[in-house]
Amino acid sequence: MTRYTSARAGTAMAVASMTSVQLGIAVSVHLFDDVGVEGAAWLRLTWAGLLLLALVRPRPSDFTRRSLTAAIALGVVTAGVTMLFTAAVARLPLGTASALEFLGPLGVAVLRGKGGRTMLWPVLAGVGVLLLTQPWHGAVDPVGVLLALAAAACWAGYIVLTQAVGDEVSGLRGLAVSLAVAGVVATVVAGPATVDRVTPEIAVIGLGLALLLPVVPFSLEMLALRRLTTAAFGTLMSLEPAIALVVGFLLLQQSPGLLALLGVGFVVAAGVGAERTGARLVLDPDDTVDASLREPRTGPDRAVPRQPALPQPDLNS
C-alpha cells in the first residue's frame, strides 16, 4: 500500500518555525539599536553557522557534488533574503515590503500546485496577506520595491533548495553547510561596518538570538519540507503575517483593525487547506503497491522474472 508523510506534523513544524521567527524579531529590537538591522542579521547568521558546524560536524563524504552545490546555493539565498528584506524595509513601509516578499512563496505554491483545490489555497492566502499588510496605504519607493522583489525571489529559492537539500542529505548536515555559507556572505556584506560596534555582551546576546532565529526555525523548516510539498509549504508561509499580528498584539500592544482580522481568517483557511492536501507521497519499498506507482528498479539488483521449471527426465525409464 502507499504511504503518505504526515502533513499534520509538517504543518506543526512550519507553524512553530514561523512563531520562532517572529519571536526572534520581537526580542531583537535592542540589538538592532546597538548594531543596526544588518549588523544583527550578520551576528545571527554567523553564530548560527558556527553553532551548527560545531554540533553537526558535516563531512565531505556526507555530500555528493550535487547536494553540496545545492547546500551552498541555499546559503547564498538565505543570506540574500535576510539582507535584501532588511534593505527593503529601510525604504518601504513594513506592510508593503511584507506583501511584496510574500510573492516568493506564493509563486512557489502556484507553480508547484497541481490545479483543482490545491490552487485555491494560494489565492486565499494572497487575499489574506493583502488584507493583513494593506500595502496600498504606503508610499512606494521603486528601489525598495526592487529590493523586496529580489528578497521574494530569494525566499522562493530558499523553499525549493531547502527541500532539495533535506531530501538528499540526512539530518541537519546540509543546513549546517548552508548557514555557514550564509554567515560568510553576511560577513562580506555587513561585517566590516559592524565588527567595531560588537561588545562581548552584544556577542553573547547575538548567540542567544541565533538559536531563536535562525537555528531553530530553519531546522524545523527543513524537517517540514520532508513532509510537505513545496506548494503546501509556500502556502503555509502565508500564516507568518498572521502570526506577526498576534505577536505584535501580545508583546508590542499593536491592535489589529477589522481588515487585518479578516485577513487572518483568510490565511488560516488557506493554511488548513494546505495541511489537508499537502502531504508528500512516499513509497515504502517494503510495501506492495500497484506497478504503475512504483519506479522501475534498475541495476544489478533488478528483479529478474522467474523462468518456468523445465521438465526433468525420468531416470528410471
GROMACS .gro file of N, CA and C in nm, residues 28 30-32 34-36 39-51 194-214:
model
  123
   28SER      N    1   1.464   4.116   1.923
   28SER     CA    2   1.590   4.168   1.867
   28SER      C    3   1.595   4.320   1.862
   30HIS      N    4   1.647   4.562   2.077
   30HIS     CA    5   1.760   4.628   2.141
   30HIS      C    6   1.891   4.602   2.066
   31LEU      N    7   1.903   4.482   2.009
   31LEU     CA    8   2.023   4.452   1.931
   31LEU      C    9   2.026   4.537   1.805
   32PHE      N   10   1.908   4.561   1.744
   32PHE     CA   11   1.902   4.649   1.627
   32PHE      C   12   1.953   4.788   1.663
   34ASP      N   13   2.175   4.867   1.879
   34ASP     CA   14   2.318   4.868   1.907
   34ASP      C   15   2.404   4.851   1.782
   35VAL      N   16   2.364   4.760   1.694
   35VAL     CA   17   2.450   4.730   1.578
   35VAL      C   18   2.379   4.748   1.445
   36GLY      N   19   2.254   4.794   1.447
   36GLY     CA   20   2.180   4.810   1.323
   36GLY      C   21   2.114   4.681   1.280
   39GLY      N   22   2.356   4.456   1.090
   39GLY     CA   23   2.453   4.401   1.183
   39GLY      C   24   2.395   4.289   1.267
   40ALA      N   25   2.269   4.305   1.308
   40ALA     CA   26   2.203   4.199   1.385
   40ALA      C   27   2.187   4.074   1.300
   41ALA      N   28   2.151   4.091   1.172
   41ALA     CA   29   2.139   3.976   1.083
   41ALA      C   30   2.274   3.908   1.066
   42TRP      N   31   2.380   3.986   1.055
   42TRP     CA   32   2.514   3.928   1.043
   42TRP      C   33   2.550   3.846   1.166
   43LEU      N   34   2.525   3.902   1.286
   43LEU     CA   35   2.556   3.829   1.409
   43LEU      C   36   2.480   3.697   1.416
   44ARG      N   37   2.350   3.700   1.386
   44ARG     CA   38   2.268   3.579   1.396
   44ARG      C   39   2.316   3.473   1.296
   45LEU      N   40   2.338   3.513   1.172
   45LEU     CA   41   2.379   3.416   1.070
   45LEU      C   42   2.517   3.359   1.100
   46THR      N   43   2.608   3.444   1.147
   46THR     CA   44   2.744   3.396   1.176
   46THR      C   45   2.744   3.298   1.292
   47TRP      N   46   2.675   3.335   1.401
   47TRP     CA   47   2.667   3.245   1.515
   47TRP      C   48   2.597   3.114   1.477
   48ALA      N   49   2.490   3.125   1.399
   48ALA     CA   50   2.416   3.004   1.360
   48ALA      C   51   2.505   2.910   1.280
   49GLY      N   52   2.581   2.965   1.186
   49GLY     CA   53   2.671   2.880   1.108
   49GLY      C   54   2.776   2.812   1.194
   50LEU      N   55   2.835   2.888   1.287
   50LEU     CA   56   2.937   2.830   1.375
   50LEU      C   57   2.878   2.724   1.467
   51LEU      N   58   2.758   2.751   1.521
   51LEU     CA   59   2.695   2.655   1.612
   51LEU      C   60   2.665   2.522   1.543
  194THR      N   61   3.024   4.656   1.099
  194THR     CA   62   2.960   4.624   1.227
  194THR      C   63   3.057   4.578   1.333
  195VAL      N   64   3.167   4.517   1.294
  195VAL     CA   65   3.252   4.447   1.390
  195VAL      C   66   3.303   4.539   1.500
  196ASP      N   67   3.330   4.667   1.472
  196ASP     CA   68   3.380   4.759   1.574
  196ASP      C   69   3.273   4.793   1.678
  197ARG      N   70   3.146   4.767   1.647
  197ARG     CA   71   3.037   4.801   1.739
  197ARG      C   72   2.998   4.683   1.829
  198VAL      N   73   3.061   4.569   1.807
  198VAL     CA   74   3.025   4.448   1.882
  198VAL      C   75   3.106   4.441   2.010
  199THR      N   76   3.035   4.442   2.123
  199THR     CA   77   3.097   4.423   2.253
  199THR      C   78   3.076   4.278   2.297
  200PRO      N   79   3.149   4.231   2.400
  200PRO     CA   80   3.125   4.094   2.448
  200PRO      C   81   2.979   4.068   2.485
  201GLU      N   82   2.915   4.167   2.546
  201GLU     CA   83   2.773   4.150   2.584
  201GLU      C   84   2.686   4.134   2.460
  202ILE      N   85   2.709   4.215   2.358
  202ILE     CA   86   2.631   4.206   2.235
  202ILE      C   87   2.657   4.071   2.167
  203ALA      N   88   2.780   4.023   2.172
  203ALA     CA   89   2.813   3.895   2.110
  203ALA      C   90   2.736   3.782   2.177
  204VAL      N   91   2.725   3.786   2.310
  204VAL     CA   92   2.650   3.682   2.382
  204VAL      C   93   2.502   3.690   2.348
  205ILE      N   94   2.448   3.813   2.341
  205ILE     CA   95   2.307   3.829   2.303
  205ILE      C   96   2.284   3.774   2.163
  206GLY      N   97   2.377   3.803   2.072
  206GLY     CA   98   2.365   3.751   1.936
  206GLY      C   99   2.366   3.600   1.932
  207LEU      N  100   2.445   3.538   2.018
  207LEU     CA  101   2.447   3.391   2.025
  207LEU      C  102   2.312   3.337   2.067
  208GLY      N  103   2.251   3.397   2.169
  208GLY     CA  104   2.118   3.351   2.212
  208GLY      C  105   2.014   3.370   2.105
  209LEU      N  106   2.018   3.486   2.036
  209LEU     CA  107   1.921   3.512   1.930
  209LEU      C  108   1.941   3.419   1.811
  210ALA      N  109   2.064   3.376   1.789
  210ALA     CA  110   2.090   3.284   1.677
  210ALA      C  111   2.014   3.153   1.695
  211LEU      N  112   1.999   3.110   1.820
  211LEU     CA  113   1.922   2.987   1.844
  211LEU      C  114   1.775   3.008   1.810
  212LEU      N  115   1.721   3.123   1.850
  212LEU     CA  116   1.581   3.153   1.824
  212LEU      C  117   1.556   3.185   1.678
  213LEU      N  118   1.655   3.246   1.614
  213LEU     CA  119   1.646   3.282   1.473
  213LEU      C  120   1.788   3.300   1.418
  214PRO      N  121   1.840   3.204   1.336
  214PRO     CA  122   1.765   3.110   1.252
  214PRO      C  123   1.778   2.962   1.285
   0.00000   0.00000   0.00000
